[in-house]
mmCIF file of C-alpha atoms and ligand atoms in Angstrom:
data_model
loop_
_atom_site.group_PDB
_atom_site.id
_atom_site.type_symbol
_atom_site.label_atom_id
_atom_site.label_comp_id
_atom_site.label_asym_id
_atom_site.label_seq_id
_atom_site.Cartn_x
_atom_site.Cartn_y
_atom_site.Cartn_z
ATOM 1 C CA MET A 14 102.821 99.666 114.240
ATOM 2 C CA ALA A 15 103.455 103.095 114.691
ATOM 3 C CA ASP A 16 106.144 104.957 113.163
ATOM 4 C CA GLN A 17 109.410 104.990 115.247
ATOM 5 C CA LEU A 18 113.154 105.283 115.472
ATOM 6 C CA ILE A 19 115.238 103.407 117.757
ATOM 7 C CA ARG A 20 118.927 103.781 118.641
ATOM 8 C CA ALA A 21 121.502 100.980 119.570
ATOM 9 C CA THR A 22 125.461 100.900 120.017
ATOM 10 C CA ALA A 23 127.818 98.089 119.927
ATOM 11 C CA ALA A 24 131.533 96.942 120.286
ATOM 12 C CA ASP A 25 132.134 99.366 123.215
ATOM 13 C CA GLY A 26 130.531 102.369 121.062
ATOM 14 C CA GLY A 27 132.611 101.550 118.096
ATOM 15 C CA ILE A 28 129.188 100.736 116.180
ATOM 16 C CA ARG A 29 126.436 103.238 116.072
ATOM 17 C CA ALA A 30 122.918 101.707 114.712
ATOM 18 C CA VAL A 31 119.408 103.479 114.011
ATOM 19 C CA GLY A 32 116.553 101.756 113.007
ATOM 20 C CA ALA A 33 113.379 103.334 111.732
ATOM 21 C CA ILE A 34 109.779 102.343 110.763
ATOM 22 C CA THR A 35 108.311 104.955 108.312
ATOM 23 C CA THR A 36 105.257 103.080 106.949
ATOM 24 C CA ARG A 37 102.695 105.697 107.909
ATOM 25 C CA LEU A 38 104.316 108.753 107.032
ATOM 26 C CA THR A 39 105.366 107.306 103.667
ATOM 27 C CA GLU A 40 101.573 106.472 103.169
ATOM 28 C CA GLU A 41 100.735 110.310 104.020
ATOM 29 C CA ALA A 42 103.062 111.362 101.420
ATOM 30 C CA ARG A 43 101.431 108.879 99.056
ATOM 31 C CA ASN A 44 98.161 110.487 99.547
ATOM 32 C CA ARG A 45 99.184 114.059 99.957
ATOM 33 C CA HIS A 46 101.038 114.372 97.101
ATOM 34 C CA LYS A 47 99.087 111.561 94.885
ATOM 35 C CA LEU A 48 102.392 109.519 94.363
ATOM 36 C CA SER A 49 102.836 106.755 91.820
ATOM 37 C CA PRO A 50 103.779 103.652 93.254
ATOM 38 C CA GLU A 51 107.866 104.475 91.817
ATOM 39 C CA ALA A 52 107.339 107.987 93.275
ATOM 40 C CA THR A 53 106.376 106.940 96.550
ATOM 41 C CA ALA A 54 109.002 104.409 96.834
ATOM 42 C CA ALA A 55 111.459 107.075 96.292
ATOM 43 C CA LEU A 56 110.259 109.663 98.438
ATOM 44 C CA GLY A 57 109.487 107.349 101.203
ATOM 45 C CA ARG A 58 113.419 105.784 100.945
ATOM 46 C CA THR A 59 114.700 109.334 100.882
ATOM 47 C CA MET A 60 112.328 110.485 104.006
ATOM 48 C CA THR A 61 113.689 107.259 105.867
ATOM 49 C CA SER A 62 117.213 108.052 105.026
ATOM 50 C CA GLY A 63 116.957 111.771 106.294
ATOM 51 C CA LEU A 64 115.415 110.802 109.470
ATOM 52 C CA LEU A 65 118.279 108.175 109.948
ATOM 53 C CA MET A 66 121.055 110.890 109.159
ATOM 54 C CA ALA A 67 118.957 113.554 111.410
ATOM 55 C CA SER A 68 118.827 111.079 114.286
ATOM 56 C CA SER A 69 122.665 111.366 114.953
ATOM 57 C CA MET A 70 122.950 115.308 115.150
ATOM 58 C CA LYS A 71 123.258 116.491 118.734
ATOM 59 C CA ARG A 72 121.720 119.877 118.932
ATOM 60 C CA PRO A 73 117.812 120.462 119.379
ATOM 61 C CA GLY A 74 116.152 121.982 116.152
ATOM 62 C CA SER A 75 118.781 120.278 114.067
ATOM 63 C CA ARG A 76 117.692 119.061 110.432
ATOM 64 C CA VAL A 77 118.891 117.564 107.090
ATOM 65 C CA ASN A 78 117.666 118.376 103.792
ATOM 66 C CA VAL A 79 118.309 115.817 101.134
ATOM 67 C CA ARG A 80 117.899 117.035 97.559
ATOM 68 C CA VAL A 81 118.091 114.489 94.609
ATOM 69 C CA LYS A 82 118.606 115.859 91.318
ATOM 70 C CA GLY A 83 118.142 113.196 88.766
ATOM 71 C CA ASP A 84 117.687 113.392 84.886
ATOM 72 C CA GLY A 85 114.691 110.705 85.068
ATOM 73 C CA PRO A 86 110.921 111.462 84.800
ATOM 74 C CA LEU A 87 110.819 111.774 88.654
ATOM 75 C CA ASP A 88 112.470 115.379 88.192
ATOM 76 C CA GLY A 89 114.108 115.280 91.548
ATOM 77 C CA ILE A 90 113.158 115.029 95.093
ATOM 78 C CA LEU A 91 113.693 117.333 98.371
ATOM 79 C CA VAL A 92 113.335 115.900 101.889
ATOM 80 C CA ASP A 93 113.485 118.100 105.043
ATOM 81 C CA ALA A 94 113.962 115.529 108.192
ATOM 82 C CA GLY A 95 114.868 116.771 111.666
ATOM 83 C CA LEU A 96 116.091 115.155 114.999
ATOM 84 C CA ASP A 97 112.649 115.869 116.623
ATOM 85 C CA GLY A 98 111.458 112.857 114.142
ATOM 86 C CA THR A 99 109.239 115.203 111.712
ATOM 87 C CA VAL A 100 109.726 114.920 108.137
ATOM 88 C CA ARG A 101 108.244 116.324 105.007
ATOM 89 C CA GLY A 102 108.755 116.290 101.384
ATOM 90 C CA TYR A 103 108.012 116.053 97.579
ATOM 91 C CA VAL A 104 108.810 115.207 94.024
ATOM 92 C CA GLY A 105 109.004 117.057 91.032
ATOM 93 C CA ASN A 106 106.495 114.925 89.216
ATOM 94 C CA PRO A 107 104.579 112.839 91.625
ATOM 95 C CA ALA A 108 102.836 110.577 88.574
ATOM 96 C CA ALA A 109 106.226 109.303 87.382
ATOM 97 C CA GLU A 110 106.269 105.641 86.254
ATOM 98 C CA LEU A 111 108.327 103.207 84.338
ATOM 99 C CA PRO A 112 108.101 99.495 83.690
ATOM 100 C CA PRO A 113 109.469 97.228 86.329
ATOM 101 C CA ASN A 114 113.205 96.720 86.263
ATOM 102 C CA ALA A 115 115.107 93.348 85.463
ATOM 103 C CA LYS A 116 114.708 92.267 88.853
ATOM 104 C CA GLY A 117 110.744 92.662 88.529
ATOM 105 C CA LYS A 118 110.952 95.425 91.107
ATOM 106 C CA LEU A 119 109.663 99.294 91.158
ATOM 107 C CA ASP A 120 112.065 100.870 88.914
ATOM 108 C CA VAL A 121 113.401 103.606 91.469
ATOM 109 C CA GLY A 122 117.087 104.113 89.701
ATOM 110 C CA GLY A 123 115.146 104.790 86.753
ATOM 111 C CA VAL A 124 112.731 107.235 87.852
ATOM 112 C CA VAL A 125 115.427 109.280 89.634
ATOM 113 C CA GLY A 126 118.021 108.948 86.901
ATOM 114 C CA LYS A 127 121.560 110.258 86.894
ATOM 115 C CA GLY A 128 122.560 113.241 88.724
ATOM 116 C CA PHE A 129 123.554 114.251 91.947
ATOM 117 C CA LEU A 130 122.699 114.026 95.819
ATOM 118 C CA TYR A 131 122.945 117.047 97.845
ATOM 119 C CA VAL A 132 122.827 116.970 101.528
ATOM 120 C CA VAL A 133 122.872 119.773 103.995
ATOM 121 C CA ARG A 134 122.975 119.591 107.685
ATOM 122 C CA ASP A 135 121.672 122.619 109.625
ATOM 123 C CA ILE A 136 122.275 122.634 113.327
ATOM 124 C CA GLY A 137 120.222 125.980 113.668
ATOM 125 C CA TYR A 138 122.841 128.419 113.610
ATOM 126 C CA GLY A 139 125.823 129.439 111.761
ATOM 127 C CA TYR A 140 126.307 128.258 108.412
ATOM 128 C CA PRO A 141 124.800 124.924 107.507
ATOM 129 C CA TYR A 142 127.232 122.240 106.520
ATOM 130 C CA SER A 143 126.551 121.103 102.740
ATOM 131 C CA SER A 144 127.900 118.494 100.452
ATOM 132 C CA THR A 145 127.341 116.927 97.116
ATOM 133 C CA VAL A 146 127.955 113.672 95.613
ATOM 134 C CA GLU A 147 127.162 111.797 92.249
ATOM 135 C CA LEU A 148 124.439 109.448 92.210
ATOM 136 C CA VAL A 149 125.627 106.028 92.285
ATOM 137 C CA SER A 150 122.202 104.104 91.242
ATOM 138 C CA GLY A 151 119.693 106.452 91.946
ATOM 139 C CA GLU A 152 118.022 103.715 94.303
ATOM 140 C CA ILE A 153 118.547 105.984 97.180
ATOM 141 C CA GLY A 154 119.959 103.645 99.892
ATOM 142 C CA ASP A 155 123.178 103.154 97.580
ATOM 143 C CA ASP A 156 123.247 106.926 96.895
ATOM 144 C CA ILE A 157 123.071 108.068 100.613
ATOM 145 C CA ALA A 158 125.540 105.157 101.589
ATOM 146 C CA HIS A 159 127.911 106.311 99.109
ATOM 147 C CA TYR A 160 127.610 109.898 100.358
ATOM 148 C CA LEU A 161 128.266 109.232 104.247
ATOM 149 C CA VAL A 162 131.422 107.291 103.144
ATOM 150 C CA SER A 163 132.755 109.701 100.827
ATOM 151 C CA SER A 164 131.548 112.739 102.274
ATOM 152 C CA GLU A 165 131.528 112.263 106.111
ATOM 153 C CA GLN A 166 134.217 109.551 106.146
ATOM 154 C CA THR A 167 132.089 107.277 108.245
ATOM 155 C CA PRO A 168 131.793 103.677 106.863
ATOM 156 C CA SER A 169 128.328 103.043 106.905
ATOM 157 C CA GLY A 170 125.793 100.682 105.949
ATOM 158 C CA LEU A 171 122.220 101.870 104.822
ATOM 159 C CA ILE A 172 119.356 99.929 103.955
ATOM 160 C CA VAL A 173 116.050 101.461 103.114
ATOM 161 C CA GLY A 174 112.847 100.177 101.729
ATOM 162 C CA VAL A 175 109.408 100.878 100.932
ATOM 163 C CA PHE A 176 106.699 98.028 99.957
ATOM 164 C CA VAL A 177 103.744 99.728 97.787
ATOM 165 C CA GLU A 178 100.513 97.717 96.829
ATOM 166 C CA SER A 179 97.438 98.648 95.245
ATOM 167 C CA SER A 180 95.901 99.676 98.688
ATOM 168 C CA GLY A 181 98.676 101.574 99.567
ATOM 169 C CA VAL A 182 102.294 101.618 101.568
ATOM 170 C CA THR A 183 102.165 98.524 103.550
ATOM 171 C CA SER A 184 105.690 98.701 104.953
ATOM 172 C CA ALA A 185 108.556 100.953 104.859
ATOM 173 C CA GLY A 186 111.653 101.466 106.874
ATOM 174 C CA GLY A 187 115.278 101.482 107.124
ATOM 175 C CA LEU A 188 118.367 101.014 109.262
ATOM 176 C CA LEU A 189 121.707 102.969 109.387
ATOM 177 C CA VAL A 190 124.728 101.232 110.856
ATOM 178 C CA GLN A 191 128.011 103.349 110.993
ATOM 179 C CA VAL A 192 131.363 102.119 112.465
ATOM 180 C CA LEU A 193 133.220 104.632 114.411
ATOM 181 C CA PRO A 194 137.064 105.127 113.917
ATOM 182 C CA LYS A 195 137.729 103.231 116.950
ATOM 183 C CA ALA A 196 136.173 100.110 115.756
ATOM 184 C CA ALA A 197 137.022 100.849 112.168
ATOM 185 C CA ARG A 198 140.218 99.171 112.726
ATOM 186 C CA ASP A 199 138.975 96.013 113.664
ATOM 187 C CA GLU A 200 138.643 94.332 110.167
ATOM 188 C CA ALA A 201 137.160 91.218 111.116
ATOM 189 C CA LEU A 202 134.444 92.795 112.888
ATOM 190 C CA VAL A 203 133.632 95.366 110.016
ATOM 191 C CA GLU A 204 133.613 92.319 107.505
ATOM 192 C CA THR A 205 131.258 90.351 109.660
ATOM 193 C CA LEU A 206 129.034 93.396 109.676
ATOM 194 C CA GLU A 207 129.195 94.295 106.176
ATOM 195 C CA ALA A 208 128.277 90.308 105.297
ATOM 196 C CA ARG A 209 124.998 90.549 107.651
ATOM 197 C CA MET A 210 124.116 93.965 106.282
ATOM 198 C CA ALA A 211 124.219 92.564 102.834
ATOM 199 C CA ALA A 212 122.372 89.493 103.813
ATOM 200 C CA LEU A 213 119.513 91.508 105.154
ATOM 201 C CA SER A 214 119.476 93.401 102.174
ATOM 202 C CA ASP A 215 115.461 93.636 101.774
ATOM 203 C CA PHE A 216 114.368 95.941 104.953
ATOM 204 C CA THR A 217 110.533 95.513 103.850
ATOM 205 C CA ARG A 218 110.753 91.672 103.908
ATOM 206 C CA LEU A 219 111.982 91.735 107.404
ATOM 207 C CA MET A 220 109.027 94.006 108.731
ATOM 208 C CA GLN A 221 106.661 91.817 106.499
ATOM 209 C CA ALA A 222 108.083 88.810 108.498
ATOM 210 C CA GLY A 223 107.163 90.435 111.548
ATOM 211 C CA LYS A 224 110.577 91.439 112.748
ATOM 212 C CA THR A 225 110.966 94.271 115.197
ATOM 213 C CA LEU A 226 113.779 96.793 115.178
ATOM 214 C CA PRO A 227 115.388 95.321 118.208
ATOM 215 C CA GLU A 228 115.159 91.877 116.844
ATOM 216 C CA ILE A 229 116.858 92.887 113.601
ATOM 217 C CA PHE A 230 119.294 94.609 115.774
ATOM 218 C CA GLN A 231 119.791 91.393 117.761
ATOM 219 C CA ASP A 232 120.415 89.285 114.224
ATOM 220 C CA LEU A 233 122.791 91.906 112.988
ATOM 221 C CA MET A 234 124.981 92.752 116.356
ATOM 222 C CA GLY A 235 123.857 90.361 119.203
ATOM 223 C CA ASP A 236 127.251 88.817 119.660
ATOM 224 C CA MET A 237 129.115 92.374 119.378
ATOM 225 C CA GLY A 238 128.258 93.740 122.591
ATOM 226 C CA LEU A 239 124.715 95.117 121.232
ATOM 227 C CA SER A 240 123.323 97.830 123.653
ATOM 228 C CA ILE A 241 119.697 98.915 122.619
ATOM 229 C CA PHE A 242 118.640 102.524 123.811
ATOM 230 C CA PRO A 243 115.327 101.956 126.110
ATOM 231 C CA GLU A 244 113.844 105.188 124.162
ATOM 232 C CA THR A 245 111.466 104.954 121.388
ATOM 233 C CA GLN A 246 111.417 108.038 119.316
ATOM 234 C CA MET A 247 108.021 108.785 117.437
ATOM 235 C CA LEU A 248 107.992 109.908 113.628
ATOM 236 C CA ARG A 249 105.639 111.704 111.744
ATOM 237 C CA PHE A 250 104.962 113.429 108.678
ATOM 238 C CA HIS A 251 104.840 117.292 109.439
ATOM 239 C CA CYS A 252 104.854 120.461 107.791
ATOM 240 C CA GLY A 253 105.500 123.845 109.376
ATOM 241 C CA CYS A 254 103.707 125.882 106.574
ATOM 242 C CA SER A 255 100.916 128.199 107.720
ATOM 243 C CA PHE A 256 98.302 130.933 106.403
ATOM 244 C CA ASP A 257 100.467 133.788 107.962
ATOM 245 C CA ARG A 258 103.734 132.513 106.294
ATOM 246 C CA VAL A 259 101.653 132.178 102.738
ATOM 247 C CA LEU A 260 100.798 135.669 103.591
ATOM 248 C CA GLY A 261 104.192 136.837 104.235
ATOM 249 C CA ALA A 262 105.444 135.396 100.870
ATOM 250 C CA LEU A 263 102.565 137.250 99.004
ATOM 251 C CA LYS A 264 103.669 140.289 100.840
ATOM 252 C CA MET A 265 106.857 140.194 99.276
ATOM 253 C CA LEU A 266 105.349 140.178 95.641
ATOM 254 C CA GLY A 267 104.718 143.846 96.093
ATOM 255 C CA GLN A 268 101.900 146.130 95.707
ATOM 256 C CA ASP A 269 101.619 145.856 91.849
ATOM 257 C CA GLU A 270 101.392 142.279 91.837
ATOM 258 C CA LEU A 271 98.933 142.128 94.744
ATOM 259 C CA GLU A 272 96.683 144.764 93.211
ATOM 260 C CA ASP A 273 96.752 142.670 90.039
ATOM 261 C CA MET A 274 95.718 139.447 91.802
ATOM 262 C CA ILE A 275 92.910 141.759 93.629
ATOM 263 C CA VAL A 276 91.360 142.775 90.073
ATOM 264 C CA LYS A 277 92.169 139.682 87.871
ATOM 265 C CA ASP A 278 92.125 136.560 90.283
ATOM 266 C CA ASN A 279 89.645 137.575 92.873
ATOM 267 C CA GLY A 280 91.940 136.733 95.380
ATOM 268 C CA ALA A 281 95.122 134.252 95.618
ATOM 269 C CA GLU A 282 95.568 130.520 95.782
ATOM 270 C CA ALA A 283 99.204 129.361 97.112
ATOM 271 C CA THR A 284 99.865 125.305 97.642
ATOM 272 C CA CYS A 285 102.876 124.150 100.042
ATOM 273 C CA GLU A 286 104.914 122.039 97.874
ATOM 274 C CA PHE A 287 106.214 120.069 100.826
ATOM 275 C CA CYS A 288 102.780 119.017 102.234
ATOM 276 C CA GLY A 289 100.165 119.947 99.588
ATOM 277 C CA ASN A 290 98.419 121.846 101.936
ATOM 278 C CA VAL A 291 96.109 124.668 99.750
ATOM 279 C CA TYR A 292 95.639 128.367 101.033
ATOM 280 C CA GLN A 293 93.478 130.897 99.732
ATOM 281 C CA ALA A 294 93.883 134.489 100.332
ATOM 282 C CA THR A 295 90.768 136.552 99.809
ATOM 283 C CA GLN A 296 90.763 140.111 98.209
ATOM 284 C CA ASP A 297 90.318 141.482 101.816
ATOM 285 C CA ASP A 298 93.471 139.637 103.080
ATOM 286 C CA LEU A 299 95.330 140.724 99.895
ATOM 287 C CA ALA A 300 94.251 144.305 100.276
ATOM 288 C CA GLN A 301 95.135 144.201 104.058
ATOM 289 C CA LEU A 302 98.675 143.445 102.780
ATOM 290 C CA ILE A 303 98.862 146.266 100.761
ATOM 291 C CA VAL A 304 97.976 148.199 103.637
ATOM 292 C CA ASP A 305 100.727 146.648 105.545
ATOM 293 C CA LEU A 306 103.491 147.618 102.754
ATOM 294 C CA GLN A 307 102.360 151.299 102.693
ATOM 295 C CA MET A 308 102.863 151.332 106.474
ATOM 296 C CA ASP A 309 105.783 149.523 106.296
ATOM 297 C CA SER A 310 107.035 152.198 103.774
ATOM 298 C CA ALA A 311 105.813 155.020 105.630
ATOM 299 C CA SER A 312 107.764 153.919 109.007
ATOM 300 C CA GLY A 313 110.753 152.844 107.293
HETATM 301 ZN ZN1 ZN B 22 103.398 122.681 104.129
#
């Protein structure tokens, strides 16, 4: 099934739910960055969380940046997700691995380690809204849910999962359910929802059982006045980097550095951290940047 996101409401708009399937984009990230299974799960869960959080923003162009800084061998995660359904991200150490945890599963909490979660919401103008919380478990889902409750004060249930086999990612996705103030007073409703979310717990198992997002919403909120939005939004791994941007970054190094690169390195090679694309600037490209710099200073 194609990567996609669907939205729903229940309890007269008092409950907001978003579900996402992210199998292909997680597999693309695995291939681009040559990720270990643990790194694949950690990055896939974070990208899915970012997309789920970005989906509730209003203004076109809005994006959410999620940075996980832990002391484990993964050496951090950075994800950039947009309301437009695009996401990109990388980890510090793509090869990070650990033995399975006590449950016999990928030890995502172990590779992430202890540390902090930083979330920046950028609506495209003015100051971005940013917030930091301590990591709860490093398993990502718990950490993001804790952030939503403590920082944004919205009771939230978040489930994210990535299933990696030797052939690659076979299922990935997640579900975010938020209780808005007008429904939060209904304790019985909140308790029922929490119990059902806890029972779902393993999102990838639902996907492997062939459950669609509307069916999962139905199981969760079918008796709570569920209304599923008819639009399906497509999701994809996408990075906005380009050769022009790389040249712009090289130009900022200044004339001396550029001359050095021409003489010593016969050009320059730059790799985009977010997507792994490699850009080659030739000696001629660099010489042109020096001409540009000289023209800038002559006119400025
Ligand atoms: Zn890129």
